[in-house]
PDB file of C-alpha atoms in Angstrom:
ATOM      1  CA  HIS A 175     -44.420  17.759  77.327  1.00  0.00           C
ATOM      2  CA  VAL A 176     -47.794  19.764  77.655  1.00  0.00           C
ATOM      3  CA  ASN A 177     -50.633  19.644  80.445  1.00  0.00           C
ATOM      4  CA  LEU A 178     -52.792  16.666  79.611  1.00  0.00           C
ATOM      5  CA  PRO A 179     -56.310  18.266  78.794  1.00  0.00           C
ATOM      6  CA  VAL A 180     -59.592  17.246  80.644  1.00  0.00           C
ATOM      7  CA  PRO A 181     -62.120  16.672  78.464  1.00  0.00           C
ATOM      8  CA  SER A 182     -64.505  14.502  80.848  1.00  0.00           C
ATOM      9  CA  PRO A 183     -64.533  13.232  84.507  1.00  0.00           C
ATOM     10  CA  GLN A 184     -62.555  10.438  84.294  1.00  0.00           C
ATOM     11  CA  ILE A 185     -59.673  11.960  81.971  1.00  0.00           C
ATOM     12  CA  TYR A 186     -59.761  14.465  85.162  1.00  0.00           C
ATOM     13  CA  GLU A 187     -59.513  11.157  87.291  1.00  0.00           C
ATOM     14  CA  LEU A 188     -56.681   9.757  85.100  1.00  0.00           C
ATOM     15  CA  HIS A 189     -54.774  13.481  85.343  1.00  0.00           C
ATOM     16  CA  GLN A 190     -55.173  13.101  89.054  1.00  0.00           C
ATOM     17  CA  PHE A 191     -53.391   9.980  89.080  1.00  0.00           C
ATOM     18  CA  LEU A 192     -50.476  11.223  87.337  1.00  0.00           C
ATOM     19  CA  THR A 193     -49.862  14.099  89.353  1.00  0.00           C
ATOM     20  CA  GLU A 194     -50.290  12.488  92.556  1.00  0.00           C
ATOM     21  CA  HIS A 195     -47.356   9.644  91.228  1.00  0.00           C
ATOM     22  CA  PHE A 196     -45.192  12.034  88.586  1.00  0.00           C
ATOM     23  CA  GLY A 197     -45.766  15.439  89.993  1.00  0.00           C
ATOM     24  CA  PHE A 198     -47.173  16.465  86.495  1.00  0.00           C
ATOM     25  CA  ALA A 199     -49.452  15.536  84.656  1.00  0.00           C
ATOM     26  CA  SER A 200     -48.542  15.404  80.058  1.00  0.00           C
ATOM     27  CA  ALA A 201     -50.153  14.320  77.242  1.00  0.00           C
ATOM     28  CA  GLU A 202     -47.035  12.274  76.670  1.00  0.00           C
ATOM     29  CA  GLU A 203     -48.009  10.102  79.820  1.00  0.00           C
ATOM     30  CA  VAL A 204     -51.054   9.361  77.955  1.00  0.00           C
ATOM     31  CA  LEU A 205     -50.461   8.825  74.033  1.00  0.00           C
ATOM     32  CA  SER A 206     -46.694   7.412  74.182  1.00  0.00           C
ATOM     33  CA  GLY A 207     -46.675   3.387  74.218  1.00  0.00           C
ATOM     34  CA  ARG A 208     -45.838   4.042  78.448  1.00  0.00           C
ATOM     35  CA  GLY A 209     -49.002   5.982  78.141  1.00  0.00           C
ATOM     36  CA  LEU A 210     -51.329   2.789  77.325  1.00  0.00           C
ATOM     37  CA  GLY A 211     -49.533   1.334  80.746  1.00  0.00           C
ATOM     38  CA  HIS A 212     -50.337   4.173  82.305  1.00  0.00           C
ATOM     39  CA  ILE A 213     -53.899   3.921  81.636  1.00  0.00           C
ATOM     40  CA  TYR A 214     -54.184   0.508  82.163  1.00  0.00           C
ATOM     41  CA  GLY A 215     -52.575   1.457  85.903  1.00  0.00           C
ATOM     42  CA  PHE A 216     -54.842   3.934  86.561  1.00  0.00           C
ATOM     43  CA  LEU A 217     -57.848   1.688  85.608  1.00  0.00           C
ATOM     44  CA  ALA A 218     -56.372  -1.152  87.399  1.00  0.00           C
ATOM     45  CA  GLY A 219     -55.789   0.182  89.966  1.00  0.00           C
ATOM     46  CA  LEU A 220     -51.469  -0.346  90.070  1.00  0.00           C
ATOM     47  CA  ASP A 221     -49.138   1.680  90.923  1.00  0.00           C
ATOM     48  CA  PRO A 222     -46.818   3.289  88.419  1.00  0.00           C
ATOM     49  CA  ARG A 223     -43.870   2.431  90.137  1.00  0.00           C
ATOM     50  CA  GLN A 224     -44.018  -1.019  89.785  1.00  0.00           C
ATOM     51  CA  ALA A 225     -43.935  -2.537  86.803  1.00  0.00           C
ATOM     52  CA  LEU A 226     -46.909  -1.594  84.407  1.00  0.00           C
ATOM     53  CA  PRO A 227     -48.300  -3.384  81.172  1.00  0.00           C
ATOM     54  CA  THR A 228     -46.469  -3.097  78.013  1.00  0.00           C
ATOM     55  CA  SER A 229     -48.232  -1.592  74.888  1.00  0.00           C
ATOM     56  CA  HIS A 230     -48.098  -4.631  73.391  1.00  0.00           C
ATOM     57  CA  HIS A 231     -49.355  -6.035  76.271  1.00  0.00           C
ATOM     58  CA  ILE A 232     -51.855  -4.500  75.938  1.00  0.00           C
ATOM     59  CA  MET A 233     -53.298  -4.920  72.870  1.00  0.00           C
ATOM     60  CA  THR A 234     -52.100  -8.464  72.719  1.00  0.00           C
ATOM     61  CA  HIS A 235     -55.202  -8.674  74.869  1.00  0.00           C
ATOM     62  CA  ILE A 236     -57.970  -5.634  73.620  1.00  0.00           C
ATOM     63  CA  HIS A 237     -60.226  -8.849  73.204  1.00  0.00           C
ATOM     64  CA  SER A 238     -60.462 -10.007  76.228  1.00  0.00           C
ATOM     65  CA  ASP A 239     -59.444  -7.803  78.919  1.00  0.00           C
ATOM     66  CA  PRO A 240     -61.617  -5.212  79.403  1.00  0.00           C
ATOM     67  CA  HIS A 241     -59.107  -2.369  81.022  1.00  0.00           C
ATOM     68  CA  ALA A 242     -56.825  -2.762  77.868  1.00  0.00           C
ATOM     69  CA  ARG A 243     -59.944  -2.066  75.732  1.00  0.00           C
ATOM     70  CA  LYS A 244     -60.706   1.223  78.052  1.00  0.00           C
ATOM     71  CA  SER A 245     -57.518   1.781  78.148  1.00  0.00           C
ATOM     72  CA  VAL A 246     -57.389   2.131  73.708  1.00  0.00           C
ATOM     73  CA  GLU A 247     -60.645   4.263  74.715  1.00  0.00           C
ATOM     74  CA  ILE A 248     -58.939   6.398  76.660  1.00  0.00           C
ATOM     75  CA  MET A 249     -55.898   7.110  74.835  1.00  0.00           C
ATOM     76  CA  LEU A 250     -58.114   7.709  71.615  1.00  0.00           C
ATOM     77  CA  GLU A 251     -60.565  10.149  72.864  1.00  0.00           C
ATOM     78  CA  VAL A 252     -56.632  11.865  74.512  1.00  0.00           C
ATOM     79  CA  LEU A 253     -55.712  11.940  71.707  1.00  0.00           C
ATOM     80  CA  GLY A 254     -59.011  13.289  69.890  1.00  0.00           C
ATOM     81  CA  CYS A 255     -58.835  16.169  72.295  1.00  0.00           C
ATOM     82  CA  VAL A 256     -54.707  16.911  71.882  1.00  0.00           C
ATOM     83  CA  CYS A 257     -55.245  16.874  67.984  1.00  0.00           C
ATOM     84  CA  GLY A 258     -58.493  19.237  68.178  1.00  0.00           C
ATOM     85  CA  ASN A 259     -56.505  21.831  70.081  1.00  0.00           C
ATOM     86  CA  LEU A 260     -53.561  21.555  68.255  1.00  0.00           C
ATOM     87  CA  ALA A 261     -55.461  22.415  65.364  1.00  0.00           C
ATOM     88  CA  LEU A 262     -57.641  25.268  66.863  1.00  0.00           C
ATOM     89  CA  THR A 263     -54.146  26.840  67.232  1.00  0.00           C
ATOM     90  CA  HIS A 264     -52.787  26.400  63.925  1.00  0.00           C
ATOM     91  CA  LEU A 265     -55.343  25.740  61.424  1.00  0.00           C
ATOM     92  CA  PRO A 266     -54.459  23.443  59.295  1.00  0.00           C
ATOM     93  CA  PHE A 267     -56.564  23.157  56.489  1.00  0.00           C
ATOM     94  CA  GLY A 268     -54.223  21.053  54.459  1.00  0.00           C
ATOM     95  CA  GLY A 269     -55.278  17.951  56.699  1.00  0.00           C
ATOM     96  CA  ILE A 270     -53.598  17.004  59.942  1.00  0.00           C
ATOM     97  CA  TYR A 271     -51.595  13.391  59.488  1.00  0.00           C
ATOM     98  CA  LEU A 272     -51.015  11.394  62.717  1.00  0.00           C
ATOM     99  CA  VAL A 273     -47.356   9.590  62.786  1.00  0.00           C
ATOM    100  CA  GLY A 274     -46.107   6.930  64.722  1.00  0.00           C
ATOM    101  CA  GLY A 275     -46.013   3.448  66.372  1.00  0.00           C
ATOM    102  CA  MET A 276     -48.771   4.554  69.020  1.00  0.00           C
ATOM    103  CA  ALA A 277     -51.110   5.351  66.294  1.00  0.00           C
ATOM    104  CA  GLN A 278     -49.967   2.744  63.721  1.00  0.00           C
ATOM    105  CA  VAL A 279     -50.537   0.332  66.479  1.00  0.00           C
ATOM    106  CA  LEU A 280     -54.424   1.823  67.370  1.00  0.00           C
ATOM    107  CA  ALA A 281     -55.031   2.787  63.647  1.00  0.00           C
ATOM    108  CA  ASP A 282     -57.997  -0.639  63.491  1.00  0.00           C
ATOM    109  CA  TYR A 283     -59.646   1.110  66.889  1.00  0.00           C
ATOM    110  CA  TYR A 284     -59.875   5.037  65.099  1.00  0.00           C
ATOM    111  CA  HIS A 285     -63.827   4.428  63.531  1.00  0.00           C
ATOM    112  CA  ASP A 286     -66.067   4.707  66.118  1.00  0.00           C
ATOM    113  CA  SER A 287     -63.818   5.716  68.612  1.00  0.00           C
ATOM    114  CA  ALA A 288     -63.972   8.915  71.074  1.00  0.00           C
ATOM    115  CA  PHE A 289     -61.147  10.055  68.815  1.00  0.00           C
ATOM    116  CA  HIS A 290     -63.947  12.117  66.522  1.00  0.00           C
ATOM    117  CA  ARG A 291     -65.867  13.074  69.121  1.00  0.00           C
ATOM    118  CA  ALA A 292     -63.033  14.530  71.277  1.00  0.00           C
ATOM    119  CA  PHE A 293     -61.524  15.583  68.603  1.00  0.00           C
ATOM    120  CA  VAL A 294     -64.988  17.862  67.399  1.00  0.00           C
ATOM    121  CA  ALA A 295     -66.269  19.198  70.749  1.00  0.00           C
ATOM    122  CA  LYS A 296     -64.770  22.548  70.970  1.00  0.00           C
ATOM    123  CA  GLY A 297     -68.142  23.895  72.100  1.00  0.00           C
ATOM    124  CA  ARG A 298     -69.093  26.941  69.601  1.00  0.00           C
ATOM    125  CA  PHE A 299     -66.333  25.568  66.990  1.00  0.00           C
ATOM    126  CA  ALA A 300     -67.179  22.185  66.442  1.00  0.00           C
ATOM    127  CA  GLU A 301     -69.026  22.711  63.286  1.00  0.00           C
ATOM    128  CA  PHE A 302     -65.843  24.491  62.142  1.00  0.00           C
ATOM    129  CA  MET A 303     -63.271  21.376  63.361  1.00  0.00           C
ATOM    130  CA  ASP A 304     -65.241  19.072  61.017  1.00  0.00           C
ATOM    131  CA  GLN A 305     -63.228  20.951  57.861  1.00  0.00           C
ATOM    132  CA  PHE A 306     -59.928  19.222  58.922  1.00  0.00           C
ATOM    133  CA  SER A 307     -58.978  16.231  57.609  1.00  0.00           C
ATOM    134  CA  VAL A 308     -57.363  13.604  59.787  1.00  0.00           C
ATOM    135  CA  HIS A 309     -55.021  10.937  57.818  1.00  0.00           C
ATOM    136  CA  LEU A 310     -52.747   8.267  59.296  1.00  0.00           C
ATOM    137  CA  VAL A 311     -49.253   7.552  57.355  1.00  0.00           C
ATOM    138  CA  GLN A 312     -48.650   4.059  57.883  1.00  0.00           C
ATOM    139  CA  ASP A 313     -45.522   4.337  55.841  1.00  0.00           C
ATOM    140  CA  ASP A 314     -42.086   4.479  58.404  1.00  0.00           C
ATOM    141  CA  HIS A 315     -39.736   6.251  55.652  1.00  0.00           C
ATOM    142  CA  ALA A 316     -42.268   8.742  55.187  1.00  0.00           C
ATOM    143  CA  PRO A 317     -40.703  11.362  56.870  1.00  0.00           C
ATOM    144  CA  LEU A 318     -37.103  10.564  55.358  1.00  0.00           C
ATOM    145  CA  VAL A 319     -38.677  10.730  52.067  1.00  0.00           C
ATOM    146  CA  GLY A 320     -40.146  14.217  52.779  1.00  0.00           C
ATOM    147  CA  CYS A 321     -36.901  15.528  53.601  1.00  0.00           C
ATOM    148  CA  ILE A 322     -34.776  14.339  50.931  1.00  0.00           C
ATOM    149  CA  ALA A 323     -37.792  15.721  49.148  1.00  0.00           C
ATOM    150  CA  HIS A 324     -36.760  19.454  50.557  1.00  0.00           C
ATOM    151  CA  LEU A 325     -33.575  19.041  50.177  1.00  0.00           C
ATOM    152  CA  GLN A 326     -33.701  18.513  46.358  1.00  0.00           C
ATOM    153  CA  HIS A 327     -35.986  21.176  46.162  1.00  0.00           C
ATOM    154  CA  HIS A 328     -33.276  23.761  47.534  1.00  0.00           C
ATOM    155  CA  GLY A 329     -30.712  22.354  45.499  1.00  0.00           C
ATOM    156  CA  HIS A 330     -28.898  20.218  47.877  1.00  0.00           C
ATOM    157  CA  ASP A 331     -28.762  17.090  46.407  1.00  0.00           C
ATOM    158  CA  LYS A 332     -25.859  17.288  45.233  1.00  0.00           C
ATOM    159  CA  PRO A 333     -22.637  15.556  47.003  1.00  0.00           C
TER     160      PRO A 333
END
């Protein structure tokens, strides 16, 4: 639940909206399934204390509702910024792997989105950022397979 980064004026306004209604603007309040509803509520001028549209509803109406489309664009911008910050902090030269429900739901929207622009928008380090590859993990069982492999590698494969 780290602070929501503010890479653009519109995200600043979203930050203010979340702070006003929740007391704190976290990345989680934007990058989770409910976060997509928070972004939509911000754009549509809805009160977040009331029932907001679900991420499923928003994704279902993405081609017919301008607020839904813009909500996804904002989410991808914030995700790119957060991932870029983490890349500069941890230097994952082996790649960055996006996992989870929302990462998968957005699979068709990464191309030509604000994700990459926000990811590399690190001032004099912008060119440096291009060396980090970003991958989407679409196998829901990947974490379990990885845990099993780790345990087997360390001799924990016996009953």
